[in-house]
Amino acid sequence: MVEDSVFSIANITGDISSPNLKGIAYFKPFKDGTMVEVEVSGLPGYKNYALFPIHVHDGKDCDVSKDGTFNNVLGHYNPTDEQHPYHAGDMPILFSNNGYAYMKFYTTRFKAYEVENKLVIIHEAINDENEKTFGRKIGCGVIKKYKI
């Protein structure tokens, strides 16, 4: 555990198209960046193995609109105005194994405190990992500071 046991956490839930999607993302200070850990279940079954883009987005909250989509999601977290895939909020793609995905990685693109009150967004599965457009936002979680 990190010093003082301070980190940020996002509880991820699905939209109307993915009601069984749930997960958790941790953002822990580590060296000169952040250790990110994500665990998700209930990813839609497009295939037994599918790729799901996941990003940190600007936005207010994970409220769902009348049509079942996330209302208050803005663009990728991108404080330095970079091109995709170099936005600070761009993360590695989730690799689903029969609806379950787990990943852990280290990034220096942002500090854990910089993404507090931003959103973790999971997009629907893609056919080609090189696509530059992302589908429907099927999962959302607000990143909140947590201290044990």
PDB file of N, CA, C and O in Angstrom, residues 10-15 21-23 57 60-64 70-73 118-123 137-143:
ATOM      1  N   ALA A  10     -12.647   4.530  -8.135  1.00  0.00           N
ATOM      2  CA  ALA A  10     -13.870   4.739  -8.919  1.00  0.00           C
ATOM      3  C   ALA A  10     -14.650   3.438  -8.947  1.00  0.00           C
ATOM      4  O   ALA A  10     -14.106   2.393  -9.325  1.00  0.00           O
ATOM      5  N   ASN A  11     -15.891   3.481  -8.535  1.00  0.00           N
ATOM      6  CA  ASN A  11     -16.804   2.350  -8.656  1.00  0.00           C
ATOM      7  C   ASN A  11     -17.520   2.492  -9.992  1.00  0.00           C
ATOM      8  O   ASN A  11     -18.226   3.475 -10.217  1.00  0.00           O
ATOM      9  N   ILE A  12     -17.320   1.520 -10.854  1.00  0.00           N
ATOM     10  CA  ILE A  12     -17.810   1.591 -12.231  1.00  0.00           C
ATOM     11  C   ILE A  12     -19.126   0.821 -12.356  1.00  0.00           C
ATOM     12  O   ILE A  12     -19.224  -0.320 -11.887  1.00  0.00           O
ATOM     13  N   THR A  13     -20.112   1.446 -12.991  1.00  0.00           N
ATOM     14  CA  THR A  13     -21.390   0.796 -13.263  1.00  0.00           C
ATOM     15  C   THR A  13     -21.709   0.916 -14.743  1.00  0.00           C
ATOM     16  O   THR A  13     -21.191   1.794 -15.437  1.00  0.00           O
ATOM     17  N   GLY A  14     -22.598   0.046 -15.212  1.00  0.00           N
ATOM     18  CA  GLY A  14     -22.960   0.038 -16.617  1.00  0.00           C
ATOM     19  C   GLY A  14     -24.156   0.915 -16.936  1.00  0.00           C
ATOM     20  O   GLY A  14     -24.927   1.283 -16.047  1.00  0.00           O
ATOM     21  N   ASP A  15     -24.302   1.226 -18.216  1.00  0.00           N
ATOM     22  CA  ASP A  15     -25.467   1.974 -18.689  1.00  0.00           C
ATOM     23  C   ASP A  15     -26.599   0.994 -18.975  1.00  0.00           C
ATOM     24  O   ASP A  15     -26.503  -0.199 -18.665  1.00  0.00           O
ATOM     25  N   LEU A  21     -22.636  -4.735 -15.961  1.00  0.00           N
ATOM     26  CA  LEU A  21     -21.255  -4.267 -15.891  1.00  0.00           C
ATOM     27  C   LEU A  21     -21.020  -3.616 -14.532  1.00  0.00           C
ATOM     28  O   LEU A  21     -21.782  -2.760 -14.088  1.00  0.00           O
ATOM     29  N   LYS A  22     -19.965  -4.042 -13.866  1.00  0.00           N
ATOM     30  CA  LYS A  22     -19.556  -3.411 -12.614  1.00  0.00           C
ATOM     31  C   LYS A  22     -18.059  -3.601 -12.471  1.00  0.00           C
ATOM     32  O   LYS A  22     -17.473  -4.544 -12.996  1.00  0.00           O
ATOM     33  N   GLY A  23     -17.456  -2.663 -11.766  1.00  0.00           N
ATOM     34  CA  GLY A  23     -16.022  -2.759 -11.598  1.00  0.00           C
ATOM     35  C   GLY A  23     -15.493  -1.715 -10.652  1.00  0.00           C
ATOM     36  O   GLY A  23     -16.243  -0.920 -10.071  1.00  0.00           O
ATOM     37  N   HIS A  57     -12.023  10.593 -18.397  1.00  0.00           N
ATOM     38  CA  HIS A  57     -12.722  11.670 -19.095  1.00  0.00           C
ATOM     39  C   HIS A  57     -12.971  12.820 -18.133  1.00  0.00           C
ATOM     40  O   HIS A  57     -13.100  12.612 -16.925  1.00  0.00           O
ATOM     41  N   LYS A  60     -18.941  15.604 -15.152  1.00  0.00           N
ATOM     42  CA  LYS A  60     -19.523  15.945 -13.855  1.00  0.00           C
ATOM     43  C   LYS A  60     -19.813  14.712 -12.998  1.00  0.00           C
ATOM     44  O   LYS A  60     -19.428  14.632 -11.849  1.00  0.00           O
ATOM     45  N   ASP A  61     -20.558  13.754 -13.578  1.00  0.00           N
ATOM     46  CA  ASP A  61     -20.962  12.582 -12.810  1.00  0.00           C
ATOM     47  C   ASP A  61     -21.405  11.493 -13.775  1.00  0.00           C
ATOM     48  O   ASP A  61     -21.338  11.658 -14.991  1.00  0.00           O
ATOM     49  N   CYS A  62     -21.894  10.389 -13.238  1.00  0.00           N
ATOM     50  CA  CYS A  62     -22.321   9.250 -14.049  1.00  0.00           C
ATOM     51  C   CYS A  62     -23.839   9.128 -14.098  1.00  0.00           C
ATOM     52  O   CYS A  62     -24.373   8.031 -14.227  1.00  0.00           O
ATOM     53  N   ASP A  63     -24.540  10.250 -14.019  1.00  0.00           N
ATOM     54  CA  ASP A  63     -25.997  10.216 -14.123  1.00  0.00           C
ATOM     55  C   ASP A  63     -26.394   9.669 -15.489  1.00  0.00           C
ATOM     56  O   ASP A  63     -25.748   9.944 -16.493  1.00  0.00           O
ATOM     57  N   VAL A  64     -27.489   8.921 -15.507  1.00  0.00           N
ATOM     58  CA  VAL A  64     -27.974   8.310 -16.734  1.00  0.00           C
ATOM     59  C   VAL A  64     -29.161   9.107 -17.256  1.00  0.00           C
ATOM     60  O   VAL A  64     -30.062   9.471 -16.504  1.00  0.00           O
ATOM     61  N   PHE A  70     -24.942   7.819 -20.416  1.00  0.00           N
ATOM     62  CA  PHE A  70     -24.352   8.698 -19.400  1.00  0.00           C
ATOM     63  C   PHE A  70     -24.420  10.152 -19.880  1.00  0.00           C
ATOM     64  O   PHE A  70     -23.927  10.493 -20.943  1.00  0.00           O
ATOM     65  N   ASN A  71     -25.051  10.986 -19.071  1.00  0.00           N
ATOM     66  CA  ASN A  71     -25.381  12.376 -19.384  1.00  0.00           C
ATOM     67  C   ASN A  71     -24.211  13.348 -19.389  1.00  0.00           C
ATOM     68  O   ASN A  71     -24.122  14.198 -20.249  1.00  0.00           O
ATOM     69  N   ASN A  72     -23.378  13.264 -18.385  1.00  0.00           N
ATOM     70  CA  ASN A  72     -22.436  14.347 -18.076  1.00  0.00           C
ATOM     71  C   ASN A  72     -20.982  14.010 -18.389  1.00  0.00           C
ATOM     72  O   ASN A  72     -20.078  14.435 -17.691  1.00  0.00           O
ATOM     73  N   VAL A  73     -20.763  13.246 -19.445  1.00  0.00           N
ATOM     74  CA  VAL A  73     -19.414  12.857 -19.827  1.00  0.00           C
ATOM     75  C   VAL A  73     -18.908  13.795 -20.907  1.00  0.00           C
ATOM     76  O   VAL A  73     -19.555  13.991 -21.930  1.00  0.00           O
ATOM     77  N   LYS A 118     -12.800  13.266 -11.728  1.00  0.00           N
ATOM     78  CA  LYS A 118     -12.978  13.011 -13.157  1.00  0.00           C
ATOM     79  C   LYS A 118     -13.655  11.648 -13.290  1.00  0.00           C
ATOM     80  O   LYS A 118     -13.996  11.032 -12.288  1.00  0.00           O
ATOM     81  N   LEU A 119     -13.870  11.186 -14.499  1.00  0.00           N
ATOM     82  CA  LEU A 119     -14.615   9.953 -14.730  1.00  0.00           C
ATOM     83  C   LEU A 119     -13.765   8.881 -15.398  1.00  0.00           C
ATOM     84  O   LEU A 119     -12.962   9.184 -16.276  1.00  0.00           O
ATOM     85  N   VAL A 120     -13.964   7.647 -14.981  1.00  0.00           N
ATOM     86  CA  VAL A 120     -13.433   6.498 -15.719  1.00  0.00           C
ATOM     87  C   VAL A 120     -14.559   6.049 -16.640  1.00  0.00           C
ATOM     88  O   VAL A 120     -15.685   5.828 -16.185  1.00  0.00           O
ATOM     89  N   ILE A 121     -14.259   5.940 -17.920  1.00  0.00           N
ATOM     90  CA  ILE A 121     -15.263   5.548 -18.908  1.00  0.00           C
ATOM     91  C   ILE A 121     -14.781   4.305 -19.656  1.00  0.00           C
ATOM     92  O   ILE A 121     -13.642   4.256 -20.126  1.00  0.00           O
ATOM     93  N   ILE A 122     -15.676   3.328 -19.765  1.00  0.00           N
ATOM     94  CA  ILE A 122     -15.427   2.153 -20.602  1.00  0.00           C
ATOM     95  C   ILE A 122     -16.335   2.285 -21.816  1.00  0.00           C
ATOM     96  O   ILE A 122     -17.538   2.526 -21.686  1.00  0.00           O
ATOM     97  N   HIS A 123     -15.740   2.134 -23.006  1.00  0.00           N
ATOM     98  CA  HIS A 123     -16.495   2.191 -24.258  1.00  0.00           C
ATOM     99  C   HIS A 123     -16.827   0.772 -24.705  1.00  0.00           C
ATOM    100  O   HIS A 123     -16.154  -0.185 -24.317  1.00  0.00           O
ATOM    101  N   LYS A 137     -20.530   4.773 -24.644  1.00  0.00           N
ATOM    102  CA  LYS A 137     -19.934   4.743 -23.301  1.00  0.00           C
ATOM    103  C   LYS A 137     -20.795   3.821 -22.450  1.00  0.00           C
ATOM    104  O   LYS A 137     -21.890   4.180 -22.045  1.00  0.00           O
ATOM    105  N   ILE A 138     -20.311   2.604 -22.191  1.00  0.00           N
ATOM    106  CA  ILE A 138     -21.121   1.593 -21.511  1.00  0.00           C
ATOM    107  C   ILE A 138     -20.841   1.483 -20.022  1.00  0.00           C
ATOM    108  O   ILE A 138     -21.607   0.850 -19.296  1.00  0.00           O
ATOM    109  N   GLY A 139     -19.745   2.056 -19.544  1.00  0.00           N
ATOM    110  CA  GLY A 139     -19.407   2.008 -18.122  1.00  0.00           C
ATOM    111  C   GLY A 139     -18.871   3.339 -17.652  1.00  0.00           C
ATOM    112  O   GLY A 139     -18.188   4.039 -18.395  1.00  0.00           O
ATOM    113  N   CYS A 140     -19.215   3.698 -16.393  1.00  0.00           N
ATOM    114  CA  CYS A 140     -18.789   4.994 -15.857  1.00  0.00           C
ATOM    115  C   CYS A 140     -18.569   4.892 -14.357  1.00  0.00           C
ATOM    116  O   CYS A 140     -19.320   4.215 -13.645  1.00  0.00           O
ATOM    117  N   GLY A 141     -17.549   5.582 -13.875  1.00  0.00           N
ATOM    118  CA  GLY A 141     -17.287   5.694 -12.438  1.00  0.00           C
ATOM    119  C   GLY A 141     -16.607   7.014 -12.134  1.00  0.00           C
ATOM    120  O   GLY A 141     -15.723   7.439 -12.870  1.00  0.00           O
ATOM    121  N   VAL A 142     -17.034   7.674 -11.056  1.00  0.00           N
ATOM    122  CA  VAL A 142     -16.425   8.935 -10.628  1.00  0.00           C
ATOM    123  C   VAL A 142     -15.207   8.603  -9.757  1.00  0.00           C
ATOM    124  O   VAL A 142     -15.300   7.789  -8.836  1.00  0.00           O
ATOM    125  N   ILE A 143     -14.082   9.246 -10.043  1.00  0.00           N
ATOM    126  CA  ILE A 143     -12.845   9.003  -9.294  1.00  0.00           C
ATOM    127  C   ILE A 143     -12.868   9.888  -8.041  1.00  0.00           C
ATOM    128  O   ILE A 143     -12.898  11.108  -8.140  1.00  0.00           O
TER     129      ILE A 143
END
